[in-house]
């Protein structure tokens, strides 16, 4: 009971802390940087991923001559856990989504229309970066499963935590998952690059 109350308050605080255009900009720059480390260097890749996200016509041919359409890419991204596993959609507890029944203006409710809009914007930004990396990996000829592993290496799977990390560490350190996964990645790339 005490932990559930603590989690509820902490999740409300996280929702407040992430409620700003400046946060979204920093998150986007961080995604660009981590994708750059993965090899994504062409800004057009983000535009192409946006087309796929919006369901617009898109086709690409990978380095082995296989043709990929937008719907195929999107389906594989969902199937392999690339979409919907960023900080907004996975790290801020799923219980928040369970509490939302309808939009309201109560500032203490996670169902608040402002919080919901903020999560939608943040999720779209994260999914764009994740889809960009996924498409880049597919273009190189990786299988969808291999491409998804690369995305999760550079943009992280926020649900991939041990029970101890989920139940203890995240309570002591609100943005533990990002720190735990990002620091090793940055140190590895300082040495490699």
Coordinates of C-alpha atoms in Angstrom, one line a residue:
X1 CA 0.0 0.0 0.0
X2 CA 2.7 2.4 1.0
X3 CA 4.8 1.6 -2.2
X4 CA 1.7 2.0 -4.4
X5 CA 1.1 5.5 -2.9
X6 CA 4.7 6.4 -3.3
X7 CA 4.7 5.2 -6.9
X8 CA 1.6 7.2 -7.7
X9 CA 3.1 10.4 -6.3
X10 CA 6.4 9.7 -8.1
X11 CA 4.7 9.0 -11.4
X12 CA 2.7 12.3 -11.0
X13 CA 5.9 14.1 -10.4
X14 CA 7.5 12.5 -13.4
X15 CA 4.6 13.6 -15.5
X16 CA 5.1 17.2 -14.2
X17 CA 8.9 17.0 -14.7
X18 CA 8.5 16.0 -18.4
X19 CA 5.9 18.5 -19.2
X20 CA 7.7 21.1 -21.2
X21 CA 8.8 21.8 -24.8
X22 CA 12.4 22.1 -23.5
X23 CA 12.3 18.5 -22.2
X24 CA 11.0 17.3 -25.6
X25 CA 13.8 19.2 -27.4
X26 CA 16.5 17.7 -25.1
X27 CA 15.0 14.3 -25.5
X28 CA 15.0 14.7 -29.3
X29 CA 18.6 15.9 -29.3
X30 CA 19.6 12.9 -27.1
X31 CA 17.8 10.5 -29.5
X32 CA 19.7 12.2 -32.5
X33 CA 23.0 11.7 -30.7
X34 CA 22.4 8.1 -29.8
X35 CA 21.2 7.3 -33.3
X36 CA 24.3 9.1 -34.6
X37 CA 26.4 6.7 -32.5
X38 CA 24.5 3.9 -34.1
X39 CA 25.4 5.2 -37.6
X40 CA 22.3 7.2 -38.5
X41 CA 23.8 10.4 -40.0
X42 CA 21.3 11.5 -42.7
X43 CA 18.5 13.8 -41.5
X44 CA 16.3 12.5 -44.3
X45 CA 16.1 9.2 -42.4
X46 CA 13.9 11.0 -39.7
X47 CA 11.6 12.4 -42.4
X48 CA 11.3 8.9 -44.0
X49 CA 10.4 7.4 -40.6
X50 CA 7.8 10.2 -40.1
X51 CA 6.2 9.1 -43.4
X52 CA 6.0 5.5 -42.2
X53 CA 4.6 6.7 -38.8
X54 CA 1.9 8.7 -40.5
X55 CA 1.0 5.8 -42.9
X56 CA 2.1 7.7 -46.0
X57 CA 3.4 5.8 -49.1
X58 CA 7.0 4.7 -48.6
X59 CA 9.3 2.0 -50.0
X60 CA 12.9 1.2 -49.6
X61 CA 15.3 -1.5 -50.8
X62 CA 17.8 -2.9 -48.4
X63 CA 21.4 -3.7 -49.2
X64 CA 20.5 -7.2 -50.2
X65 CA 17.8 -6.1 -52.7
X66 CA 14.8 -6.8 -50.4
X67 CA 11.9 -4.4 -50.8
X68 CA 10.3 -2.9 -47.7
X69 CA 7.0 -1.0 -47.7
X70 CA 5.9 1.4 -44.9
X71 CA 3.2 -1.0 -43.6
X72 CA 5.7 -3.9 -43.5
X73 CA 8.3 -1.8 -41.6
X74 CA 5.6 -0.6 -39.1
X75 CA 4.3 -4.1 -38.6
X76 CA 7.9 -5.5 -37.9
X77 CA 8.6 -2.5 -35.6
X78 CA 5.5 -3.4 -33.5
X79 CA 6.2 -7.1 -33.6
X80 CA 9.8 -6.8 -32.4
X81 CA 9.0 -4.2 -29.7
X82 CA 10.6 -1.2 -31.3
X83 CA 7.5 0.9 -31.2
X84 CA 6.0 1.9 -27.8
X85 CA 9.0 1.0 -25.7
X86 CA 10.6 4.4 -25.1
X87 CA 10.6 6.4 -21.9
X88 CA 7.1 7.9 -22.4
X89 CA 5.4 4.7 -23.3
X90 CA 7.2 2.2 -21.1
X91 CA 9.2 3.9 -18.3
X92 CA 6.4 6.1 -16.8
X93 CA 4.4 3.3 -15.2
X94 CA 1.7 1.6 -17.1
X95 CA -0.6 2.2 -14.1
X96 CA -0.9 5.7 -15.3
X97 CA -2.5 4.5 -18.5
X98 CA -4.8 2.3 -16.4
X99 CA -6.0 5.3 -14.4
X100 CA -7.0 7.2 -17.4
X101 CA -10.7 6.9 -18.3
X102 CA -11.4 10.2 -19.8
X103 CA -9.6 13.5 -20.2
X104 CA -10.1 16.1 -17.5
X105 CA -8.4 19.3 -16.3
X106 CA -7.6 18.1 -12.8
X107 CA -3.9 19.0 -12.3
X108 CA -3.5 16.1 -9.9
X109 CA -4.8 13.4 -12.2
X110 CA -2.7 11.6 -14.8
X111 CA -5.8 11.7 -16.9
X112 CA -5.4 15.4 -17.2
X113 CA -5.7 16.5 -20.9
X114 CA -2.4 18.3 -20.7
X115 CA -0.5 15.2 -19.4
X116 CA -2.2 13.0 -22.0
X117 CA -1.2 15.4 -24.8
X118 CA 2.3 15.6 -23.5
X119 CA 2.7 11.8 -23.4
X120 CA 1.3 11.7 -27.0
X121 CA 3.9 14.2 -28.2
X122 CA 6.8 12.6 -26.2
X123 CA 5.8 9.1 -27.5
X124 CA 5.7 10.3 -31.1
X125 CA 9.1 11.9 -30.8
X126 CA 10.6 8.7 -29.3
X127 CA 8.9 6.4 -31.8
X128 CA 10.2 8.5 -34.7
X129 CA 13.8 8.1 -33.4
X130 CA 13.3 4.4 -32.8
X131 CA 11.7 3.8 -36.2
X132 CA 14.5 5.8 -37.8
X133 CA 17.2 3.6 -36.3
X134 CA 15.1 0.4 -37.1
X135 CA 14.8 1.5 -40.8
X136 CA 18.5 2.3 -40.9
X137 CA 19.3 -1.2 -39.6
X138 CA 16.9 -2.9 -42.0
X139 CA 18.5 -0.9 -44.9
X140 CA 21.9 -2.3 -44.0
X141 CA 20.3 -5.8 -44.4
X142 CA 19.8 -6.8 -40.8
X143 CA 16.7 -9.0 -40.1
X144 CA 13.9 -7.3 -38.2
X145 CA 15.0 -9.1 -35.0
X146 CA 18.6 -8.0 -35.4
X147 CA 17.5 -4.4 -36.2
X148 CA 15.3 -4.3 -33.1
X149 CA 18.3 -5.4 -30.9
X150 CA 20.3 -2.4 -32.3
X151 CA 17.5 0.0 -31.6
X152 CA 17.3 -1.4 -28.0
X153 CA 21.0 -1.0 -27.6
X154 CA 21.0 2.7 -28.6
X155 CA 17.6 3.9 -27.6
X156 CA 16.9 1.3 -24.9
X157 CA 14.1 -0.9 -24.0
X158 CA 12.7 0.7 -20.8
X159 CA 10.9 -2.4 -19.8
X160 CA 14.0 -4.6 -19.8
X161 CA 14.9 -4.4 -16.1
X162 CA 15.4 -6.9 -13.3
X163 CA 12.8 -7.2 -10.6
X164 CA 15.3 -5.5 -8.2
X165 CA 15.8 -2.6 -10.6
X166 CA 12.0 -2.2 -11.2
X167 CA 11.0 -2.4 -7.5
X168 CA 13.9 -0.8 -5.7
X169 CA 16.2 1.3 -7.9
X170 CA 13.4 3.1 -9.8
X171 CA 11.9 4.2 -6.5
X172 CA 15.2 5.7 -5.3
X173 CA 16.1 7.2 -8.7
X174 CA 13.1 8.4 -10.7
X175 CA 14.9 8.2 -14.1
X176 CA 17.0 5.2 -13.2
X177 CA 16.3 3.3 -16.4
X178 CA 17.7 6.0 -18.7
X179 CA 20.8 6.5 -16.5
X180 CA 21.4 2.8 -16.1
X181 CA 21.3 2.2 -19.9
X182 CA 22.8 5.4 -21.2
X183 CA 26.0 5.8 -19.2
X184 CA 27.5 2.4 -20.3
X185 CA 26.5 3.3 -23.9
X186 CA 28.3 6.6 -23.8
X187 CA 31.4 5.2 -22.1
X188 CA 31.6 2.4 -24.7
X189 CA 31.4 4.9 -27.5
X190 CA 34.0 7.3 -26.0
X191 CA 36.4 4.3 -26.1
X192 CA 35.3 3.1 -29.6
X193 CA 35.0 6.4 -31.4

